[in-house]
XYZ file of C-alpha atoms in Angstrom:
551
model
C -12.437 280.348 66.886
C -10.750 282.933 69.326
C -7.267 284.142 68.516
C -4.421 285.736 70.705
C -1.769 287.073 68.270
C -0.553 289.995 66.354
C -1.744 289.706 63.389
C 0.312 290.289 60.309
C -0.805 290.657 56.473
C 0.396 289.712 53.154
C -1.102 290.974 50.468
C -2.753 287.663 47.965
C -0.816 287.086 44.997
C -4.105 287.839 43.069
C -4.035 291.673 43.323
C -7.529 291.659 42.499
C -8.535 290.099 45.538
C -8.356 292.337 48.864
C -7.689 289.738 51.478
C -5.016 289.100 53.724
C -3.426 285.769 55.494
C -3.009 284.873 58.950
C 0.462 283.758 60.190
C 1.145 281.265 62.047
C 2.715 283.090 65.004
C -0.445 283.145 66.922
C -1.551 281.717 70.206
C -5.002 280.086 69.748
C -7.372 279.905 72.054
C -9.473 276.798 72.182
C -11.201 275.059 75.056
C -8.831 277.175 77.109
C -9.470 279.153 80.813
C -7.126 281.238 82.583
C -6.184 279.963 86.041
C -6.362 281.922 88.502
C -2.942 283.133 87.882
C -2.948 283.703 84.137
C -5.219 287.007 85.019
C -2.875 289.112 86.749
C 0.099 287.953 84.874
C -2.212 289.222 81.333
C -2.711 292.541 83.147
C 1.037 292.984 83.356
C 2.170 291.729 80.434
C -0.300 293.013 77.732
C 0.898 296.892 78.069
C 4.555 295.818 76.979
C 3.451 293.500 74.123
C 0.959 295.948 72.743
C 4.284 298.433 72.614
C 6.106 296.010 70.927
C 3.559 295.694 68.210
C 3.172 299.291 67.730
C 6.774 299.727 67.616
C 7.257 296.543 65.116
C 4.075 298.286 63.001
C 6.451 301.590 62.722
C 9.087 299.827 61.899
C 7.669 298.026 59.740
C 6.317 300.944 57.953
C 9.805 302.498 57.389
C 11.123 299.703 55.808
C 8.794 298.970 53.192
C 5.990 297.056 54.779
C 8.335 293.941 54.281
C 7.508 290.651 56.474
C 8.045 287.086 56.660
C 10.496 287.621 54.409
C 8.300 289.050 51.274
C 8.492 292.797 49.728
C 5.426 294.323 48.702
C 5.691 294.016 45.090
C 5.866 290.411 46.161
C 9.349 289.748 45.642
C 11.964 288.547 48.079
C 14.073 290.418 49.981
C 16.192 288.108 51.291
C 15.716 285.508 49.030
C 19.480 285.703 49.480
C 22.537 286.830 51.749
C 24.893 289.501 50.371
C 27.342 287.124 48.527
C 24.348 285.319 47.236
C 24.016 282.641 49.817
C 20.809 281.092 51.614
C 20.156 283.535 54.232
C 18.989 280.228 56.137
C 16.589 281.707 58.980
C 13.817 279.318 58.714
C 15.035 278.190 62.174
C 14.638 281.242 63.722
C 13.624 281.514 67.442
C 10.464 283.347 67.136
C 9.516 281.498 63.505
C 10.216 278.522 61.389
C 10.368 280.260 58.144
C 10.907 283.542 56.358
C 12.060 286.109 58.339
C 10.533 286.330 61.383
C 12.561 287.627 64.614
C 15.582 288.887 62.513
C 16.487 292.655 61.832
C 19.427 293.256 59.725
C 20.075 297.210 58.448
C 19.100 296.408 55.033
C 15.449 295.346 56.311
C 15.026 298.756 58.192
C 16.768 300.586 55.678
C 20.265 301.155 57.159
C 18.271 302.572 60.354
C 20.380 300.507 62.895
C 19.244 303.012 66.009
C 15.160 301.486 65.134
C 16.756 297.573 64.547
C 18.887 297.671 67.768
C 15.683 299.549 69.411
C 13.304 296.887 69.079
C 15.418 293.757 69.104
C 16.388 295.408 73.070
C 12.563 295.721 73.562
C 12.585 291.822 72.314
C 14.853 290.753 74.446
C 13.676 292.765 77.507
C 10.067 291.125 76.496
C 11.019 287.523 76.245
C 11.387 286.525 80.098
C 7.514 287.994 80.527
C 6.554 285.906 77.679
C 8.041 282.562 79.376
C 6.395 283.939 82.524
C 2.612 284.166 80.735
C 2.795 281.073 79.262
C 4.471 279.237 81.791
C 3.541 275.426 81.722
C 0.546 275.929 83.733
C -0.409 279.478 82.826
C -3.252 278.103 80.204
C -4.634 275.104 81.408
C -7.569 273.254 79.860
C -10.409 273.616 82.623
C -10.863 270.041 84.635
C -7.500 269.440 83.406
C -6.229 267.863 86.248
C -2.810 265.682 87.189
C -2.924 265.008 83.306
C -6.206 263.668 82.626
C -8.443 265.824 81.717
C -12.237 265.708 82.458
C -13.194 263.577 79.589
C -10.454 261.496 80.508
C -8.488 261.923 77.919
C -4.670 262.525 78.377
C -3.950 266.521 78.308
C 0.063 266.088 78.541
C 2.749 265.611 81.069
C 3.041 268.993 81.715
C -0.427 269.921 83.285
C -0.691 270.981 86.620
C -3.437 270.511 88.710
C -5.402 273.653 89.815
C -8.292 273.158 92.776
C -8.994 269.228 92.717
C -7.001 266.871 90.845
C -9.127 265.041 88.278
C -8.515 260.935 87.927
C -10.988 259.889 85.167
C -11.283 255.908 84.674
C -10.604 256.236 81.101
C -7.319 257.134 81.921
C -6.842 254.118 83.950
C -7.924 251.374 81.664
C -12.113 251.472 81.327
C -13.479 250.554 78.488
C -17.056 252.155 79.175
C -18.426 249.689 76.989
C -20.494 248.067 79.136
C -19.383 244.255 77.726
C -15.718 244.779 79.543
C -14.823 244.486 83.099
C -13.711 247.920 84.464
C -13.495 247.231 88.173
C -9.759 247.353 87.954
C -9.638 250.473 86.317
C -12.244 252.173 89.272
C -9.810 250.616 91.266
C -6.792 252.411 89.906
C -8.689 255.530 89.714
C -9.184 255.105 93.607
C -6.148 254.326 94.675
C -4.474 257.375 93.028
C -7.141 259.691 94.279
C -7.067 258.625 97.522
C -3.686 259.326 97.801
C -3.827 262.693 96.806
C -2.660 265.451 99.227
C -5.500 268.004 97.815
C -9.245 267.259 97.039
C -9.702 264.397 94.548
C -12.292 263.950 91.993
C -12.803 260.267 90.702
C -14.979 260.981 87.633
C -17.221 258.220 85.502
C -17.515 260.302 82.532
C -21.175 260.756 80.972
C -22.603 258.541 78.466
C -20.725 255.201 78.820
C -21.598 252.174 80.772
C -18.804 250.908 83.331
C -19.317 247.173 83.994
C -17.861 245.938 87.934
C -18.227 243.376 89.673
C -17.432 243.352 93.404
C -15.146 246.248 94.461
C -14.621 247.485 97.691
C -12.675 251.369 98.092
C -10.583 251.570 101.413
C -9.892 254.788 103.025
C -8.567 256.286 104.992
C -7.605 259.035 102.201
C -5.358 262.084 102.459
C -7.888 264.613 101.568
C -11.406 264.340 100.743
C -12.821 262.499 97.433
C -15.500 262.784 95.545
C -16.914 260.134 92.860
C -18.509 262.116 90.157
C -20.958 259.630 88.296
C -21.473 261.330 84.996
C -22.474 258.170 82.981
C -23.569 254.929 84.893
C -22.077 251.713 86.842
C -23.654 248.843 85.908
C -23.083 245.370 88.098
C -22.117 242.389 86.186
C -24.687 239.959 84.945
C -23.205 237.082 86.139
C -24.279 235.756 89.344
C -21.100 233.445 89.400
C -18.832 236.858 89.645
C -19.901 236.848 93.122
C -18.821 234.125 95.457
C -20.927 232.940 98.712
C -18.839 234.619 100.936
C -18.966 237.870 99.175
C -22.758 238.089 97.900
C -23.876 240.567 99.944
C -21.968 243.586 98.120
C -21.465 245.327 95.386
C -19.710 248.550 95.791
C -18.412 249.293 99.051
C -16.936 252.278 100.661
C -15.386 251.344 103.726
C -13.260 253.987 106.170
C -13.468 256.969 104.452
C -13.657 260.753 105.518
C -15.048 263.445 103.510
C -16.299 261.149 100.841
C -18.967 262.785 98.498
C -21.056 260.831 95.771
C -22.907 262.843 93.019
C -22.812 263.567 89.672
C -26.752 262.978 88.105
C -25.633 259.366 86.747
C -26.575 255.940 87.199
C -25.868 253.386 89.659
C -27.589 249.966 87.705
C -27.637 246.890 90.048
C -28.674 244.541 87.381
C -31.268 242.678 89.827
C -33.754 241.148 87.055
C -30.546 238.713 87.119
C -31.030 238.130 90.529
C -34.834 238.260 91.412
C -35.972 235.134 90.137
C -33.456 233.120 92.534
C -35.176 234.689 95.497
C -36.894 231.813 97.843
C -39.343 235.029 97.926
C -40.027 234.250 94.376
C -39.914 230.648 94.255
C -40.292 229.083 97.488
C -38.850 225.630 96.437
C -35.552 227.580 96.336
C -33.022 227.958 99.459
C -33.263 231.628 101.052
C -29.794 233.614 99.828
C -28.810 236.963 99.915
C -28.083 239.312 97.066
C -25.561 242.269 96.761
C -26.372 245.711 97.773
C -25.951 248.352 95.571
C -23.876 250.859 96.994
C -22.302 250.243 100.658
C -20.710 252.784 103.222
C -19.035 251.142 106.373
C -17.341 253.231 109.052
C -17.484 256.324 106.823
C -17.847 259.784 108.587
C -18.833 263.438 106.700
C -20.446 261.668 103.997
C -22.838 263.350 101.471
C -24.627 261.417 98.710
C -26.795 263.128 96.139
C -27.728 263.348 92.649
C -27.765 259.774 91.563
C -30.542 257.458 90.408
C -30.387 254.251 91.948
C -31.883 251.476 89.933
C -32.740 247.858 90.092
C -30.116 246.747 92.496
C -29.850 242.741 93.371
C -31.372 243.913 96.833
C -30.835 246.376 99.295
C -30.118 250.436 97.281
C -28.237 251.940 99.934
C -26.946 250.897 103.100
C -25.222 252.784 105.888
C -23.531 250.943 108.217
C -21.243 251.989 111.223
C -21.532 255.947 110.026
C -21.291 259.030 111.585
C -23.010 262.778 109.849
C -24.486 261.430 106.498
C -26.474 263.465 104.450
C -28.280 261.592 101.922
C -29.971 263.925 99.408
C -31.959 264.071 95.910
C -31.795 260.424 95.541
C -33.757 258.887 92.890
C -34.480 255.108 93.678
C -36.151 252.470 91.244
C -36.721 249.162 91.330
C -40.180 246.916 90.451
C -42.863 246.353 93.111
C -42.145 242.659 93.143
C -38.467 242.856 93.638
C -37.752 240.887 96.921
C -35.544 242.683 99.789
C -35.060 245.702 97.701
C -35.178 248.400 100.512
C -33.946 251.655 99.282
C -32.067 253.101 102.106
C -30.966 250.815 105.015
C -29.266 252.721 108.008
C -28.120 250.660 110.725
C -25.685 251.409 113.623
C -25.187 255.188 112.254
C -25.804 258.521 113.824
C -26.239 261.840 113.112
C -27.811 260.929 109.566
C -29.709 263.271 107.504
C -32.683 261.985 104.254
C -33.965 264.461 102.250
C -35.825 265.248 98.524
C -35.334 261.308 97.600
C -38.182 259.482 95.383
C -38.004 256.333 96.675
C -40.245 253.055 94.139
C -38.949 249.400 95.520
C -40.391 246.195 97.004
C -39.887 246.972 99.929
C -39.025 249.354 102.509
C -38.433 252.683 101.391
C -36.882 253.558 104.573
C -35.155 250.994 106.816
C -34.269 251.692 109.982
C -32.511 249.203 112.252
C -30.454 248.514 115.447
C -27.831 251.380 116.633
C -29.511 254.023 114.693
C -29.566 257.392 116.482
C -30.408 261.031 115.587
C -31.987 260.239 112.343
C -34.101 263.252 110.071
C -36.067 262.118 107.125
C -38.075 264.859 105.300
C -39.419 265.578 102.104
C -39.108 261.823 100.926
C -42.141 260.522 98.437
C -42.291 256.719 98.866
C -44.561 253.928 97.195
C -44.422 251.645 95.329
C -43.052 249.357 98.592
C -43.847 249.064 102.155
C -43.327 251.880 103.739
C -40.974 253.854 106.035
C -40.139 251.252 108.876
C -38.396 251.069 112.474
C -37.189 248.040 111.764
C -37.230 245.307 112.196
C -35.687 244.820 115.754
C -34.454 242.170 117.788
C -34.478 239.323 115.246
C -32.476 236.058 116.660
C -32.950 237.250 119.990
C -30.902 240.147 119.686
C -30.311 243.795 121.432
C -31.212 246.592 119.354
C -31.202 250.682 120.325
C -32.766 253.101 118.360
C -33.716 256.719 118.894
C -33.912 260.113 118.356
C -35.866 259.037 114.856
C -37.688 262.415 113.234
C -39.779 261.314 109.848
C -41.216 264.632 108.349
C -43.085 265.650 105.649
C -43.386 262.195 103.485
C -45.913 261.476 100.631
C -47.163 257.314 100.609
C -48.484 256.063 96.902
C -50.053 252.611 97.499
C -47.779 251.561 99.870
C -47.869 247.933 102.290
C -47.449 250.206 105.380
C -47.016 253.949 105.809
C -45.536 254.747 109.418
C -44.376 251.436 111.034
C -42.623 250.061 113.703
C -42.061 246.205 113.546
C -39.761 244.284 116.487
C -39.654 240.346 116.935
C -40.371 238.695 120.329
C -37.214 237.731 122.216
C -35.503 240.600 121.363
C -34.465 243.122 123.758
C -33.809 247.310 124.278
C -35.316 249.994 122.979
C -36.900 252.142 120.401
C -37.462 255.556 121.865
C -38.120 258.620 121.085
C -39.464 258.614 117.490
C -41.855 260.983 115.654
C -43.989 260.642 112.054
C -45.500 263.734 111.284
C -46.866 265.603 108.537
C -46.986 262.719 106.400
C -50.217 262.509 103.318
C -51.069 258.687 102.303
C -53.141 257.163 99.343
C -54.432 253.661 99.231
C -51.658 252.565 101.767
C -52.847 249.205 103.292
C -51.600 249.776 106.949
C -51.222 254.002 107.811
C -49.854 253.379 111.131
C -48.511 250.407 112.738
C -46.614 249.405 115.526
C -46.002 245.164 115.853
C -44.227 243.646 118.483
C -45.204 240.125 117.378
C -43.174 240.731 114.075
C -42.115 237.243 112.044
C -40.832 237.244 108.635
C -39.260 233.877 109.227
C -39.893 230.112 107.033
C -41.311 228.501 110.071
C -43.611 230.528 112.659
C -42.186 232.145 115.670
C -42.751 230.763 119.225
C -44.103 233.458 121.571
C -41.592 234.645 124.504
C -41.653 236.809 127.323
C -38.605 239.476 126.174
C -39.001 242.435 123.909
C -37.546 245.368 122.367
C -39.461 248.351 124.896
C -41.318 250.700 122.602
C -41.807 253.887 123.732
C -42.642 257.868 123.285
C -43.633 257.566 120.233
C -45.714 260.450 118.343
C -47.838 259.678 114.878
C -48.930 263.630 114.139
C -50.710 265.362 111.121
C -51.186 262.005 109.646
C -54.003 262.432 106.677
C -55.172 259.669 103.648
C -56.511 257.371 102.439
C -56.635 253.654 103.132
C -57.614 250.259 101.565
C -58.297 248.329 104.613
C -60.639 249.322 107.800
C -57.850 249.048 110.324
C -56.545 252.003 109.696
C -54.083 252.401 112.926
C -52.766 248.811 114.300
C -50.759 248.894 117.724
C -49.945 245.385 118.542
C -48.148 245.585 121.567
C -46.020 243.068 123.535
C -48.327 241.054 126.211
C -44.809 241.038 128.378
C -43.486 244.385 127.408
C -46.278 246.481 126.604
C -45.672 249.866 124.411
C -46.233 252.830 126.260
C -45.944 256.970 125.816
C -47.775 256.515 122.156
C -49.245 259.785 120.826
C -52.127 260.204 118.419
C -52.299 263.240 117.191
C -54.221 265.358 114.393
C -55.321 262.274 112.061
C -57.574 261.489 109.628
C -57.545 258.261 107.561
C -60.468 257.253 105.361
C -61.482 254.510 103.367
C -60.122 254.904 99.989
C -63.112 255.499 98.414
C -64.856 256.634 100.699
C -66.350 252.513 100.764
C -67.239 252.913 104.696
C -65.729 253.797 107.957
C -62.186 253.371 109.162
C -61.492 251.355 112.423
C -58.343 250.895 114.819
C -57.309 247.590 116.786
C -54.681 248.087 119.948
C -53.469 244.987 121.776
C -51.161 245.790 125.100
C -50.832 249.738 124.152
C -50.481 252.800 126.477
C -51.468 255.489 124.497
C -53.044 258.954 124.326
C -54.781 261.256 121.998
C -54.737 264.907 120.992
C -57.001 266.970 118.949
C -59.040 265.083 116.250
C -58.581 261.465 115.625
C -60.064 259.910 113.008
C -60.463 256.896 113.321
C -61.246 256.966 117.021
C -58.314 255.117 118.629
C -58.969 251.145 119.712
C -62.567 251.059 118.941
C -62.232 247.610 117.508
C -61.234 246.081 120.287
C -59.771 246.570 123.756
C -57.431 244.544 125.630
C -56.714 244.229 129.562
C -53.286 243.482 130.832
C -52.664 242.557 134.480
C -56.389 243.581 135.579
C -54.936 247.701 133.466
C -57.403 248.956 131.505
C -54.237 250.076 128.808
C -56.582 251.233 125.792
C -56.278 254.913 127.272
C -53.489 256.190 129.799
């Protein structure tokens, strides 16, 4: 254990034994940084107080090596005052007993020029000393606005240094897992947000914080960050969540600046919800489920370092967003989970994906309506179905996607690798969209674009409208496949796809159990440099009197 002190010795009372004692007028040093200002203020100070010392050390020396109050023939020597009295200096100012911080003429020997020399150097040294250790001056590090990183209380008189620290210990959390904390991440929230310099709302490592629904408003005075040490686990009881709420879990809505990370756990708890899925069982009404984590109307947003697991159904949704960066996401959840995409962006822009493992039932990938200026990369999908555009114009609706770049991606045994999927009826666009450099194995459907998407109870009637797909580029696609139709474009009768690229591709049977094949329906497209298999040879399809397998 580090000291700080000057150390003074007392002979033992055995005088066989050649060992000395500590006092107690030493600083110690434990779990302790210096701040940035404790540095310079040690530079200045330590000169004077190793002067002192010397000085007390010769002083000491010429009165007969007595301290604390003890001669060294071990008697006292000022057991008592000169009429016999209690000297009474226990309550000194620099000790609580012997001697310590007086200096009478006896002590030094009648010298009064040494006494009055180094009780002026005392005094002249005592405003430095409150200076050094200032409240503030030693600080515990993460010691923040009194709670310190472990979120245990470090004392009134802590001041914050860099970001303030609010730990949800502090404000009530059990970390049990059993005991509701959603109040206390509440608390924690509230407080942080309202700090005027960087916040850090920490879930300290290896507890389990039980919520239910909670949803953390911005705006905030400064940015926050939620520091997941240990994990957030949803309640177990589908009655916590009412029919008006079910679709969330935790939801960060209006924030600026907000950062997620930590390496912990975000646990959705959805083998409570699965089974109530009409997925599952069909005899049962179609419901929705929370998602796991929410952002609405959030802008500079980074999320990273978390493993996402089992949530009640979507992972990750970002909604209404503006420059996300989603990164080193670990998401988990069993091949037959129902509606467990694991990242949903919808009416965002300017969104970033990258280094995320990515194991659901279903999409890996979502992309939907309003999305714009979107780069995925480095993203290993599968179990699931896929990275998907998608889908579009349910209900009759508008959607408007573009500027979509999906790079560098690795498939395991996925539904569908690069897909595109709109309903009839629907109306807009999806333009502008590229999958490249992507490597498959035994994925069902490589590449797919469907215009006649339905994932409804009842089958959908055909209509004449439709979400216009268009300059889209499938490049560097290579794999394996378990079916023979290894590229699908089913294009709109009424709106017909158009400006599709094929580029560098080869897809083989898994197996190598025959040759690959590709259907088109209502598809302008074009090829460049080897394409494997050879585009449309299944079937083509004539439009208007247009020949459209190859313009």
């Amino acid at each position: 254990m580090p000291w700080a002190c000057s150390l003074v010795t007392t002979p033992s009372s055995n005088p066989t034994r050649k060992q000395s004692n500590k006092q107690s007028n030493c600083v110690r040093w434990h779990k302790l940084a210096l701040p940035p200002m404790a540095s310079p203020r040690l530079v200045l100070v330590a000169p004077l107080l190793a002067l002192l010392v010397v000085s007390a050390g010769a002083l000491e020396s010429a009165g007969g090596t007595t301290t604390n109050g003890t001669s060294a023939d071990g008697a006292s020597s000022l057991a008592s005052s000169a009429d016999g009295a209690d000297a009474g200096i226990g309550d000194g100012p620099l000790g609580s007993s012997g001697t310590q911080g007086v200096f009478t003429l006896d002590r030094y020997g009648g010298d009064a020029l040494a006494a009055l020399t180094l009780a002026s150097r005392l005094v002249f040294a005592a405003p430095l000393l409150a200076w050094l250790f200032a409240p503030g001056a030693l600080e515990a590090p993460g010691t923040t606005n009194g709670t310190s990183v472990d979120g245990a209380a470090a004392g009134t008189r802590a001041r914050p240094l860099g970001s303030s620290v609010f730990a949800l210990d502090r404000y009530g959390a059990r970390g049990d897992g059993r005991h509701d904390d959603t109040q206390a991440l509440a608390r924690a929230w509230k407080a942080a947000c309202a700090s005027p310099r960087p916040a850090v709302v920490l879930v300290p490592g290896g507890r389990r914080y039980l919520l239910k629904l909670v949803t953390l408003h911005g705006p905030c005075r400064s940015g926050v960050t939620l520091a997941v040490k240990g994990t957030l686990v949803a309640s177990p009881n589908r009655a916590d969540w009412s029919d008006r709420d079910r679709r969330l879990w935790i939801v960060f809505r209006s924030v600026s600046k907000l950062t997620i990370n930590g390496g912990g756990t975000i646990d959705g708890n959805g083998n409570k919800w699965w089974p109530h899925s009409c997925k599952i069982n069909k005899a049962l009404p179609c419901k929705e489920a929370p998602t796991a984590l929410s952002f609405h109307f959030c802008t500079n947003l980074r999320v990273e370092d978390l493993k996402i697991v089992n949530s009640q159904q979507i992972h990750v949704s970002v909604e209404d967003c503006t420059n996300v960066q989603l990164a080193r996401l670990s998401i988990t959840a069993p091949d037959t989970s129902p509606n467990t995409d694991g990242i949903h962006i919808t009416r965002s822009k300017d969104v970033k994906v990258t280094d995320c493992k990515i194991k659901t039932g279903d999409d890996c990938i979502s992309i939907e309506h309003g999305t714009h200026n979107l780069h995925v990369s480095k993203v290993v999908c599968g179990p699931g179905h896929g990275i998907s555009i998608g889908s579009l114009g349910d209900d009759n609706s508008r959607a408007e996607v573009s500027g979509i770049n999906i790079d560098t991606v690795q498939l395991y045994g996925t539904t569908n690798g690069a897909r595109i999927k709109t309903y009839q009826g629907g109306s807009g666009y999806a333009k502008d969209i590229t999958f490249q450099n992507m490597i498959m194995y035994s994925v069902k459907n490589p590449i797919i674009i469907d215009q006649n998407y339905c994932d409804k109870n009842n089958p959908c009637k055909e209509q004449r409208s439709a979400v216009e797909v268009s300059n889209v580029v499938f490049k560097n696609i290579r794999g394996t496949t378990i079916t023979e139709d290894a590229i699908k474009l089913k294009c709109s009768k009424h709106v017909p796809c158009h400006g599709i690229t094929l580029q560098n591709i080869d897809l083989k049977m898994q197996g190598g159990k025959g040759a690959t094949e590709s259907t088109c329906q209502n598809a302008k497209w074009r090829r460049s440099g080897t394409v494997i298999p050879q585009p449309c040879t299944a079937k083509n399809y004539e439009y208007e009197g247009l020949e459209l397998s190859s313009i």
